[in-house]
PDB file of C-alpha atoms (C1' of nucleotides) in Angstrom:
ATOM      1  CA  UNK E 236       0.000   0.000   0.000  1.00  0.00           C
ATOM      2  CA  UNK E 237       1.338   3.227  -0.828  1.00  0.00           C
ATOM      3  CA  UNK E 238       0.540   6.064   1.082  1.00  0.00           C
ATOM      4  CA  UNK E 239      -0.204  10.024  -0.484  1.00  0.00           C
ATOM      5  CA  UNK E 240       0.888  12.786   1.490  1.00  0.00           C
ATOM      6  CA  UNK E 241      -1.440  13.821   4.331  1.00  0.00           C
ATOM      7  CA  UNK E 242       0.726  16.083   6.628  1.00  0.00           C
ATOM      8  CA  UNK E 243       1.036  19.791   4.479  1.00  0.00           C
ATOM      9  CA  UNK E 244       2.373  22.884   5.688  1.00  0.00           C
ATOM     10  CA  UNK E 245      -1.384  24.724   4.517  1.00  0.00           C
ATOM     11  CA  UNK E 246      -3.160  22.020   6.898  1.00  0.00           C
ATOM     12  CA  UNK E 247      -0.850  21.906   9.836  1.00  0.00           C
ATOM     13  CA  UNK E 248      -2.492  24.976  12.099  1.00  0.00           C
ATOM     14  CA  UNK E 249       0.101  24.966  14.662  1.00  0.00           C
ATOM     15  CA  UNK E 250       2.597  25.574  12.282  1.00  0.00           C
ATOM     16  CA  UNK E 251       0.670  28.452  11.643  1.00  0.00           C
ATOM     17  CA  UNK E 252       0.632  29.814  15.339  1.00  0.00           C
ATOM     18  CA  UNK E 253       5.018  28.807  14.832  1.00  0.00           C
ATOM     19  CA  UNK E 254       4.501  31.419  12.307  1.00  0.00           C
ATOM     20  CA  UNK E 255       3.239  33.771  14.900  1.00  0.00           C
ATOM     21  CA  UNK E 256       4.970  33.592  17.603  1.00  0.00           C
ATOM     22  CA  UNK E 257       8.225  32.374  16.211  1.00  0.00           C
ATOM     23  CA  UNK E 258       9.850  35.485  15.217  1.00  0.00           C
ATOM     24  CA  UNK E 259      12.835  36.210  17.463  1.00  0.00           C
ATOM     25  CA  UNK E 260      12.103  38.712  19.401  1.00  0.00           C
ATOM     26  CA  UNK E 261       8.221  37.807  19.803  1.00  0.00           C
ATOM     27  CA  UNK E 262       7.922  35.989  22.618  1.00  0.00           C
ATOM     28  CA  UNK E 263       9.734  38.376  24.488  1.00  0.00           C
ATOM     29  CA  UNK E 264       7.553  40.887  23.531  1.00  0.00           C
ATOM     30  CA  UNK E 265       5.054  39.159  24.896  1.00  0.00           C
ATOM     31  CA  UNK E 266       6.275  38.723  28.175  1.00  0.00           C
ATOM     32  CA  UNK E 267       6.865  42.791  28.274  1.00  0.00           C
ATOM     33  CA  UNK E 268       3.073  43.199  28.149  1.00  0.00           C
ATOM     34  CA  UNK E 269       2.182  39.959  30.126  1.00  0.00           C
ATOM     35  CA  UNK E 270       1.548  42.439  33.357  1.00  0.00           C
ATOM     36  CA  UNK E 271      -0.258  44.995  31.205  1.00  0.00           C
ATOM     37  CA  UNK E 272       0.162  48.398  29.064  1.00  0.00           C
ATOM     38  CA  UNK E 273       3.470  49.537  28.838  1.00  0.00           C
ATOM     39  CA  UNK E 274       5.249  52.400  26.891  1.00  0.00           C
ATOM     40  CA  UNK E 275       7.988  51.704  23.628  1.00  0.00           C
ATOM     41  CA  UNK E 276      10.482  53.350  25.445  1.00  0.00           C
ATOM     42  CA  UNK E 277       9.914  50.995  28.255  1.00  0.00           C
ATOM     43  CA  UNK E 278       9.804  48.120  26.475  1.00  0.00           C
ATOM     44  CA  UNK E 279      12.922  49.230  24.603  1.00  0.00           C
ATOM     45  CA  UNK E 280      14.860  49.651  27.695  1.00  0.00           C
ATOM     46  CA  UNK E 281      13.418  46.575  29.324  1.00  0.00           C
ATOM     47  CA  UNK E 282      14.048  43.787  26.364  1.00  0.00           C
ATOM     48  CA  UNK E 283      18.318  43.231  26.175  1.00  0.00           C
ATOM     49  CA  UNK E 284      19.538  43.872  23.205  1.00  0.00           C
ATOM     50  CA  UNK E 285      16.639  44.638  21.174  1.00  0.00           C
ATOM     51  CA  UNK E 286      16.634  47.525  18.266  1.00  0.00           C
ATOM     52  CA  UNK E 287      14.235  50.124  17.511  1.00  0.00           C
ATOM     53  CA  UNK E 288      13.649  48.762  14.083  1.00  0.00           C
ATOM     54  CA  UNK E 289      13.255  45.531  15.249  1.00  0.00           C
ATOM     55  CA  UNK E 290      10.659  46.199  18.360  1.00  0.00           C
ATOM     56  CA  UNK E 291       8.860  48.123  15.674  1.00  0.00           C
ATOM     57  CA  UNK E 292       8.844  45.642  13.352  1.00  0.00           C
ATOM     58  CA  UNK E 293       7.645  42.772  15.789  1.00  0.00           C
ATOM     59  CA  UNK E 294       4.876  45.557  17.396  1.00  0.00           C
ATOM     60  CA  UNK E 295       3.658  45.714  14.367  1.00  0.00           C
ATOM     61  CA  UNK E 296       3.276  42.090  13.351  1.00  0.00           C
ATOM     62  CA  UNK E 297       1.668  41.888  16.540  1.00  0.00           C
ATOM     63  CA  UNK E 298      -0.842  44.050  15.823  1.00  0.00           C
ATOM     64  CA  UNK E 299      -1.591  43.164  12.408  1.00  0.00           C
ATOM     65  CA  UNK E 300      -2.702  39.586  13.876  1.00  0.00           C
ATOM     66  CA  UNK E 301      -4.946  41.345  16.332  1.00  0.00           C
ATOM     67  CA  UNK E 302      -2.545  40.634  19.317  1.00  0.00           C
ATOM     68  CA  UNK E 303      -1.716  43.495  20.674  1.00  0.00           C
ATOM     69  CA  UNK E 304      -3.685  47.078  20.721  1.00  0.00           C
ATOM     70  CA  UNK E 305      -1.661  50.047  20.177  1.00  0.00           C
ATOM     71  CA  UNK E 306      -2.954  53.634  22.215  1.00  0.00           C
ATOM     72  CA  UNK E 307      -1.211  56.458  20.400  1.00  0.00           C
ATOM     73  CA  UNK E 308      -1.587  59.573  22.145  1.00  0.00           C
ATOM     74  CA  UNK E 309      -0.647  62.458  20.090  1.00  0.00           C
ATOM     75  CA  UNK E 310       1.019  65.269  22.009  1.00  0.00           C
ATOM     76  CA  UNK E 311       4.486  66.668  22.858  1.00  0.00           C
ATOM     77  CA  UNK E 312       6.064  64.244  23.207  1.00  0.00           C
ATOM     78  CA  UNK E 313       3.793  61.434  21.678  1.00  0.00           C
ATOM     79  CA  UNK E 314       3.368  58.853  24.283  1.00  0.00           C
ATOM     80  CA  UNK E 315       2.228  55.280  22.567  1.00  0.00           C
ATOM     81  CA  UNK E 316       0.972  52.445  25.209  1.00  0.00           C
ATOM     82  CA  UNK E 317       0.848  49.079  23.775  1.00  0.00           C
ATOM     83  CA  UNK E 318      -1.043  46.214  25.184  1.00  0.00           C
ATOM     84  CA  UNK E 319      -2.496  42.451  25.023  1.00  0.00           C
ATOM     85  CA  UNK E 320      -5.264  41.898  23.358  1.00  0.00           C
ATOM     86  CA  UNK E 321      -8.015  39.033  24.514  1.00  0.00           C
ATOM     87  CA  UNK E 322      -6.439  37.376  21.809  1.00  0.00           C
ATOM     88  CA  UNK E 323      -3.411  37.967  22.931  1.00  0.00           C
ATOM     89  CA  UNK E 324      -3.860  36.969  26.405  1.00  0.00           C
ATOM     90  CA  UNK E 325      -5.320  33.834  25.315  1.00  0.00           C
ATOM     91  CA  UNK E 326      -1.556  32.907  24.352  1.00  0.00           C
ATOM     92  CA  UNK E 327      -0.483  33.312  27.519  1.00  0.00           C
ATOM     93  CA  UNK E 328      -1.399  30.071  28.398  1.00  0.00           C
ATOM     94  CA  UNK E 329       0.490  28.183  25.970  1.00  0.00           C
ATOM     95  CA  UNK E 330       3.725  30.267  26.698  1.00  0.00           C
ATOM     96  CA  UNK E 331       3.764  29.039  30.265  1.00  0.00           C
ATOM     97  CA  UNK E 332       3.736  25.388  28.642  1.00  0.00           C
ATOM     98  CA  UNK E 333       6.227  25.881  26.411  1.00  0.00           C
ATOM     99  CA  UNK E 334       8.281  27.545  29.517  1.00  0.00           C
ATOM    100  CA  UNK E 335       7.186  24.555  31.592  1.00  0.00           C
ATOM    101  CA  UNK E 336       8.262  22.316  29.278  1.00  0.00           C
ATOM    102  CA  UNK E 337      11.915  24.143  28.581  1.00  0.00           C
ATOM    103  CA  UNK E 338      12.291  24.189  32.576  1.00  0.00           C
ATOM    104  CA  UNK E 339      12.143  20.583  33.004  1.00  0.00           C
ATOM    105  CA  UNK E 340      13.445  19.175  29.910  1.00  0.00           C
ATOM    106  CA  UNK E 341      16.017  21.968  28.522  1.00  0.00           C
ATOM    107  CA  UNK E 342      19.012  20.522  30.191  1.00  0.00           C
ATOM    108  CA  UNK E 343      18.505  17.105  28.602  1.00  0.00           C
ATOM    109  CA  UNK E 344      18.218  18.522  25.207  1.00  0.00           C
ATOM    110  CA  UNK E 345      21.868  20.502  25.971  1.00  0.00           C
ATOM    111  CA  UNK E 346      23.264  17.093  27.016  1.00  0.00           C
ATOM    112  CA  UNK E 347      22.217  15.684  24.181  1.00  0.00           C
ATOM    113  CA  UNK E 348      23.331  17.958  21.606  1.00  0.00           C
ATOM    114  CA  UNK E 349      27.003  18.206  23.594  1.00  0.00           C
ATOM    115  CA  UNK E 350      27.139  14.565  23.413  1.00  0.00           C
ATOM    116  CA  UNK E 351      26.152  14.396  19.578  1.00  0.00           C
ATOM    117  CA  UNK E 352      28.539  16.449  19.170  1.00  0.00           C
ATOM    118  CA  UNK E 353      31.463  14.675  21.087  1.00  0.00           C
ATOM    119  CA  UNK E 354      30.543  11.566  19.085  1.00  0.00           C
ATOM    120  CA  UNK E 355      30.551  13.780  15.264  1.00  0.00           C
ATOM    121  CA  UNK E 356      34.211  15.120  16.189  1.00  0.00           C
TER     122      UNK E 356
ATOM    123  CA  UNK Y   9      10.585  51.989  38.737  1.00  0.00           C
ATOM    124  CA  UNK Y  10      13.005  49.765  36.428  1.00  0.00           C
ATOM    125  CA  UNK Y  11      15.259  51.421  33.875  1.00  0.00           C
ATOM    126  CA  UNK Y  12      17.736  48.187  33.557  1.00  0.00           C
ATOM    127  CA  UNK Y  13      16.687  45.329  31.035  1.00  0.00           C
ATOM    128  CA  UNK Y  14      15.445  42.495  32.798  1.00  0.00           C
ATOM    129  CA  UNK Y  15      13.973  40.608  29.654  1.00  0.00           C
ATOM    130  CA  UNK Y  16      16.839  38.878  27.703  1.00  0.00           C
ATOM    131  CA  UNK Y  17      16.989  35.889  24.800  1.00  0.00           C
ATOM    132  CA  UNK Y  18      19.179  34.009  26.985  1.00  0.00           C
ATOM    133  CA  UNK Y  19      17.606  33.973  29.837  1.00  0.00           C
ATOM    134  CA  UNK Y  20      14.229  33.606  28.143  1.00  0.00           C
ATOM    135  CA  UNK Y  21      13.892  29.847  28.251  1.00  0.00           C
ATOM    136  CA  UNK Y  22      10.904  29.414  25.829  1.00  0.00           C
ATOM    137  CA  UNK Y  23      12.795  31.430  23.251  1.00  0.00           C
ATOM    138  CA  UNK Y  24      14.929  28.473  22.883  1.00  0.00           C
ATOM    139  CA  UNK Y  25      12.261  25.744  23.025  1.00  0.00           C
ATOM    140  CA  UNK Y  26      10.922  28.064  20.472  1.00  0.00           C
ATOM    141  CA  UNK Y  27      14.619  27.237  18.353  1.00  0.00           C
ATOM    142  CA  UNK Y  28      14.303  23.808  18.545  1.00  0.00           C
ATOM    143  CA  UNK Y  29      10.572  23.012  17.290  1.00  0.00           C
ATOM    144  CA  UNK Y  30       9.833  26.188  14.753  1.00  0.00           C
ATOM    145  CA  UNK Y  31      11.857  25.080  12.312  1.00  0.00           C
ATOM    146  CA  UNK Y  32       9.553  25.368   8.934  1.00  0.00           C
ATOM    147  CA  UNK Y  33       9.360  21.223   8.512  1.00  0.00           C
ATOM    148  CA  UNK Y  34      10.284  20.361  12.064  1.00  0.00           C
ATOM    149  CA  UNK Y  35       6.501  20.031  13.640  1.00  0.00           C
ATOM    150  CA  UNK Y  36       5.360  18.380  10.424  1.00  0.00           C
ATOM    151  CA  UNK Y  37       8.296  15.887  10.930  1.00  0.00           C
ATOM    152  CA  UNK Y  38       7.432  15.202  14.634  1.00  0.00           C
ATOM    153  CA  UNK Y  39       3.888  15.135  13.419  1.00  0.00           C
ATOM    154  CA  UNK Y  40       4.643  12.055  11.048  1.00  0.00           C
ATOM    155  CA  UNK Y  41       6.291  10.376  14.000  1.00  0.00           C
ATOM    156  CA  UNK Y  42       3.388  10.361  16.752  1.00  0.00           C
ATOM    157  CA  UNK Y  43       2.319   6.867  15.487  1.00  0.00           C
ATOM    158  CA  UNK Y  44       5.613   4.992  16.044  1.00  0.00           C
ATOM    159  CA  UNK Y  45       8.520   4.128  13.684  1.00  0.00           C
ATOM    160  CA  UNK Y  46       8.194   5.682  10.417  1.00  0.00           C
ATOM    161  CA  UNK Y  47      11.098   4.998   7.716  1.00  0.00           C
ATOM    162  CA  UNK Y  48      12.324   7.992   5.560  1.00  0.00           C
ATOM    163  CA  UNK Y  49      10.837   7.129   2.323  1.00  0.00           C
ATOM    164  CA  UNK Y  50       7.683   7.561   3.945  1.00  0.00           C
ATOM    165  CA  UNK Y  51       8.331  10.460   5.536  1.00  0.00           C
ATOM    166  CA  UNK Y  52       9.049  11.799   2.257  1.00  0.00           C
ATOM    167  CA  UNK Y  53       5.948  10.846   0.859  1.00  0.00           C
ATOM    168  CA  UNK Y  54       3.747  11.466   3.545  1.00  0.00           C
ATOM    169  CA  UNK Y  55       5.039  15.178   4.323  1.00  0.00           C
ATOM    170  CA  UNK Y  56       3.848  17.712   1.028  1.00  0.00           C
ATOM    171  CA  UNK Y  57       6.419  19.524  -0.644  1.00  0.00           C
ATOM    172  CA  UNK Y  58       9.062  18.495   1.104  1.00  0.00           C
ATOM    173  CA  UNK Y  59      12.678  17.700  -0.270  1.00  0.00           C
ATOM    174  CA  UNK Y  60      15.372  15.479   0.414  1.00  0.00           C
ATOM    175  CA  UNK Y  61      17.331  17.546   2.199  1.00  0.00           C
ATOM    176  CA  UNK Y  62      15.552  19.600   4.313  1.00  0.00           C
ATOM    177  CA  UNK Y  63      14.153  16.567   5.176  1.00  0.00           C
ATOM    178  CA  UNK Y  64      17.801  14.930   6.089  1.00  0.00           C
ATOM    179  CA  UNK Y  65      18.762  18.598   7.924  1.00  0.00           C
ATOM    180  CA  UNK Y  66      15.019  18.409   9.929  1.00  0.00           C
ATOM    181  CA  UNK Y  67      15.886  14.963  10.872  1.00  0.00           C
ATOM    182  CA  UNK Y  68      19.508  15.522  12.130  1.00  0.00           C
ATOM    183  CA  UNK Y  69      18.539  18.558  14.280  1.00  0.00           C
ATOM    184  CA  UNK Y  70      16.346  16.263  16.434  1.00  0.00           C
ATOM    185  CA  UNK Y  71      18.384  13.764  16.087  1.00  0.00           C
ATOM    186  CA  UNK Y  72      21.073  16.071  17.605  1.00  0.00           C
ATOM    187  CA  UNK Y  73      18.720  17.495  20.256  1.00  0.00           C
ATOM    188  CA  UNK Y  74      17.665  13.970  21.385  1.00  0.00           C
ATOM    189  CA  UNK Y  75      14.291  13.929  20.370  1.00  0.00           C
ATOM    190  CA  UNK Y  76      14.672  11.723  17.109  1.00  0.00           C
ATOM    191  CA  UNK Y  77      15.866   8.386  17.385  1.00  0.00           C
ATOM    192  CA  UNK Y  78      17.548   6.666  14.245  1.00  0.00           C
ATOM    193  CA  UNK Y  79      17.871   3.048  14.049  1.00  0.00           C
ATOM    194  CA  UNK Y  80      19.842   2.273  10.651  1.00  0.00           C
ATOM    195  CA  UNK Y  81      19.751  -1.160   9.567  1.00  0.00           C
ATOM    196  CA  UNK Y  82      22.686  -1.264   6.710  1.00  0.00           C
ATOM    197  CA  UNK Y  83      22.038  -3.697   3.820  1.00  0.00           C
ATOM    198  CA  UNK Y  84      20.993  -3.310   0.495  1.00  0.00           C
ATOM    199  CA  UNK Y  85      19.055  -1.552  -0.071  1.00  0.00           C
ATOM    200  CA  UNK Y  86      19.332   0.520   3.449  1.00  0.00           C
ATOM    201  CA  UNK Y  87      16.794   1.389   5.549  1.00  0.00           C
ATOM    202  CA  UNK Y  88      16.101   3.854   7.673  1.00  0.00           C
ATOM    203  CA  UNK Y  89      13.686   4.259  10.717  1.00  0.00           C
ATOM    204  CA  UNK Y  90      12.728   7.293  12.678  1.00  0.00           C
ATOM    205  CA  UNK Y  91      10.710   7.345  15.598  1.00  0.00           C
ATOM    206  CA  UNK Y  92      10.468   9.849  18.821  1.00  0.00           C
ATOM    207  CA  UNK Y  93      12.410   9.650  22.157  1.00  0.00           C
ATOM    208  CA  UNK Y  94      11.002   9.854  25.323  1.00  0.00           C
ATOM    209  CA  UNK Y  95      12.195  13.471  25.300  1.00  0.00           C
ATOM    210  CA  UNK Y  96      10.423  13.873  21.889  1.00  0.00           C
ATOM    211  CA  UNK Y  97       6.876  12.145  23.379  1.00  0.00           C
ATOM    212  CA  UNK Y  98       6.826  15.370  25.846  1.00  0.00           C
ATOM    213  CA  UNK Y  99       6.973  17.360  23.280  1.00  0.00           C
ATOM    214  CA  UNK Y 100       3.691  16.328  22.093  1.00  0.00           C
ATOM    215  CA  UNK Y 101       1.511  17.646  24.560  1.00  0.00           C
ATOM    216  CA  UNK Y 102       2.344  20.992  23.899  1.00  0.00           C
ATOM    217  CA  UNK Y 103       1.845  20.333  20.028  1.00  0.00           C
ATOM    218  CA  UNK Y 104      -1.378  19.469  20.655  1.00  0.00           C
ATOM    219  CA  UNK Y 105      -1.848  22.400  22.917  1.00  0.00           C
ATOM    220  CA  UNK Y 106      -1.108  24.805  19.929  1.00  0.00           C
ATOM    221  CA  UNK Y 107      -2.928  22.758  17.394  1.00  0.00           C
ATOM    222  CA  UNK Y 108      -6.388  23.305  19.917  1.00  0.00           C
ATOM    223  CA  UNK Y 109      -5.232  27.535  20.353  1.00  0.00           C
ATOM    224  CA  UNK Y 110      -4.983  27.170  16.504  1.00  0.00           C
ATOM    225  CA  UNK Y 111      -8.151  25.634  15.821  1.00  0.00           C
ATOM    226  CA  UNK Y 112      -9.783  28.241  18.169  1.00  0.00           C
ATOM    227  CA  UNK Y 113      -8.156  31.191  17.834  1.00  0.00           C
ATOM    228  CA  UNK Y 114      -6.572  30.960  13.805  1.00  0.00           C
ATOM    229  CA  UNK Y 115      -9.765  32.536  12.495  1.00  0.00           C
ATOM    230  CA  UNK Y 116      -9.388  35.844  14.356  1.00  0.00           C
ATOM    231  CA  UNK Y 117      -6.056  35.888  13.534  1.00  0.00           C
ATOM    232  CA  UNK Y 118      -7.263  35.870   9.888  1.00  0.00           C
ATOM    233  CA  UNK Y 119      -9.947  38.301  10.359  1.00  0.00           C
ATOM    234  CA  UNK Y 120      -7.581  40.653  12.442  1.00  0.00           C
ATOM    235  CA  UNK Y 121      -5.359  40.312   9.410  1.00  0.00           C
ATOM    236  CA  UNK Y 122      -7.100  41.098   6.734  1.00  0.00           C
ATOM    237  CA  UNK Y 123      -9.425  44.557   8.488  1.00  0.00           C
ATOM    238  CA  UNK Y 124      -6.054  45.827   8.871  1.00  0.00           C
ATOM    239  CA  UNK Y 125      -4.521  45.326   5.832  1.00  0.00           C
ATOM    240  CA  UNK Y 126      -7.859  47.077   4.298  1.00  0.00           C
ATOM    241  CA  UNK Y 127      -7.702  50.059   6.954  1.00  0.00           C
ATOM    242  CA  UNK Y 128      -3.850  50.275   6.124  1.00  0.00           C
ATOM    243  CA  UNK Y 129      -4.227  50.003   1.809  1.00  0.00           C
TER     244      UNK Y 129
ATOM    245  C1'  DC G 293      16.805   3.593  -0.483  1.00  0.00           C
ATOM    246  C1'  DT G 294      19.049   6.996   2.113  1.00  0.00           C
ATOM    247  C1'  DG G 295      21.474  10.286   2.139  1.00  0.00           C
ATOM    248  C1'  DC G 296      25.460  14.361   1.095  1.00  0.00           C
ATOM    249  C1'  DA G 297      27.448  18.464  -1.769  1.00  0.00           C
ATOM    250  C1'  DT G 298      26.762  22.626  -4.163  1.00  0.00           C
ATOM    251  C1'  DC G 299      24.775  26.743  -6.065  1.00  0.00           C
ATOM    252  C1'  DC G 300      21.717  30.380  -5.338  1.00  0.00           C
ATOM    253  C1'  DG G 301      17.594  33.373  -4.182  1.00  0.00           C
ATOM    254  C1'  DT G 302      14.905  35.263  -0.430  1.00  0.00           C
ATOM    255  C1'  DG G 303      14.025  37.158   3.890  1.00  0.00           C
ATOM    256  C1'  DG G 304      15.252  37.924   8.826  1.00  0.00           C
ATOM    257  C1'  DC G 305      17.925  40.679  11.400  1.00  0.00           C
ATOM    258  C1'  DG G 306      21.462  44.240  12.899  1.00  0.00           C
ATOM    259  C1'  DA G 307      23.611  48.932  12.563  1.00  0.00           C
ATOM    260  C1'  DT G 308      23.199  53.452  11.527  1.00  0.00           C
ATOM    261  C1'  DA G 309      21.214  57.795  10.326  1.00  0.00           C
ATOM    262  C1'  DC G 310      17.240  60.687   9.986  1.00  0.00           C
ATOM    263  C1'  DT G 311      12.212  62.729  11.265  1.00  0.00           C
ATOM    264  C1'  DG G 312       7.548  64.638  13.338  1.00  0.00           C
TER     265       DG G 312
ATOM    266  C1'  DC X 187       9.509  59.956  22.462  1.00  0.00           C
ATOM    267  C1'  DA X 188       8.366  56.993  18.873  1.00  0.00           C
ATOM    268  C1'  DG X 189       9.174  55.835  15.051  1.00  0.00           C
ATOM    269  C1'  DT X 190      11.003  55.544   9.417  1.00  0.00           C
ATOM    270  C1'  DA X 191      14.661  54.634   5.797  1.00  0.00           C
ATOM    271  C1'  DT X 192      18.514  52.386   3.973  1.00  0.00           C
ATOM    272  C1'  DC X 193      22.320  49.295   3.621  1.00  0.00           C
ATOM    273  C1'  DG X 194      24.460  44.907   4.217  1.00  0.00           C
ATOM    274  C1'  DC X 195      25.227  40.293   6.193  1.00  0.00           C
ATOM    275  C1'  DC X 196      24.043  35.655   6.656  1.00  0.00           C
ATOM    276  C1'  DA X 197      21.225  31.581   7.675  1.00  0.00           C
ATOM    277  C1'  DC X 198      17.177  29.235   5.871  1.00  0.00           C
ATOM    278  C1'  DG X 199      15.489  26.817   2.472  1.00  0.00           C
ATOM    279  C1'  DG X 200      14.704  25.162  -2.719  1.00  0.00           C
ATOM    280  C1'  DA X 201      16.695  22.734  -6.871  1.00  0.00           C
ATOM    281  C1'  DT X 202      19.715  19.762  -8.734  1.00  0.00           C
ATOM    282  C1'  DG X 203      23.269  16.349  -9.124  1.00  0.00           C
ATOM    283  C1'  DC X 204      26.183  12.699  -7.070  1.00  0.00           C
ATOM    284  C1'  DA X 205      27.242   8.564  -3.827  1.00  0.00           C
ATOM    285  C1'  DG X 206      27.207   4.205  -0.707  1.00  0.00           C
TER     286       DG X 206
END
DNA sequence: CTGCATCCGTGGCGATACTG
DNA sequence: CAGTATCGCCACGGATGCAG
């Protein structure tokens, strides 16, 4: 018996959500506004390392998949406040998983990739 | 008041669970696995689009971060099977957790996408 | 059948400079 | 303060050909 494909990229939804929430600096974003609204400026000093194009960029994204909400207020200075979305806090859930699951079982995966590696030299 | 960064990649451990599993074929490949030993023909045929090597370089990553087992059985021809570690079982729980946000949530997403595009056009 | 080697295009990301 | 614009690098991934 052969078999046709049945596993596609279209069909696979989570790889869909990977496509969300994948992007390097997401999930860190994220976490800025797990506690609620909070200013660029904050967020840029808060994330390590992060640059301005690339906060904007992933702010953006955010918002674009109905995420995060963005409250521009337009004065002098122009303050913006970004937060979570329902939507957005819905995903809060399955970050804690995936940092559940990297708290127990991210050590093993190190080991295993040193020792691969030992044995490839 | 907090002006020092207290968010950072490394220290952000679901930013690297994030590394290991959002690779573009990687959930697709664990996907094929969930039923037991698969060999890599069928892999090939059962995952769409997929090619040869990406398939090979998907495989090796999880092979390297212990979560793919390969049991090579030389003779001719060789063959080839695949199946999941312990360490890759756990890692279906959370799958399935972002396969049921997907199913429940991907529509918004969608929805959220396209209004903005519109407003933004 | 199960890979590896190579070329190459695309896009993510960083650095820097500029603006309302 | 909160962005935009531009340049350049490099890893990801696709296509093709070769090998054990």
């Amino acid at each position: 018996m052969r078999s046709k494909p049945d596993i596609s990229l279209e069909a696979c939804t989570y790889s869909h959500v990977l496509e969300i929430i994948s992007n390097k600096w997401t999930a860190l974003a994220i976490y800025a506004m797990e506690d609620g609204e909070i200013r660029y400026g904050e967020m840029m000093r808060r994330i390590e390392g992060i640059s301005q194009k690339m906060l904007t960029q992933t702010l953006k994204r955010l918002e674009r998949d109905g995420i995060v909400n963005r409250k521009l207020t337009p004065a002098v200075p122009p303050t913006t406040e970004y937060s979570l979305t329902p939507l957005g806090e819905s995903l809060l859930p399955l970050m804690t998983a995936l940092k559940v699951w990297a708290d127990q079982h991210l050590d093993t995966v190190k080991q295993a990739r040193s020792s691969y590696d030992s044995l490839k030299s």
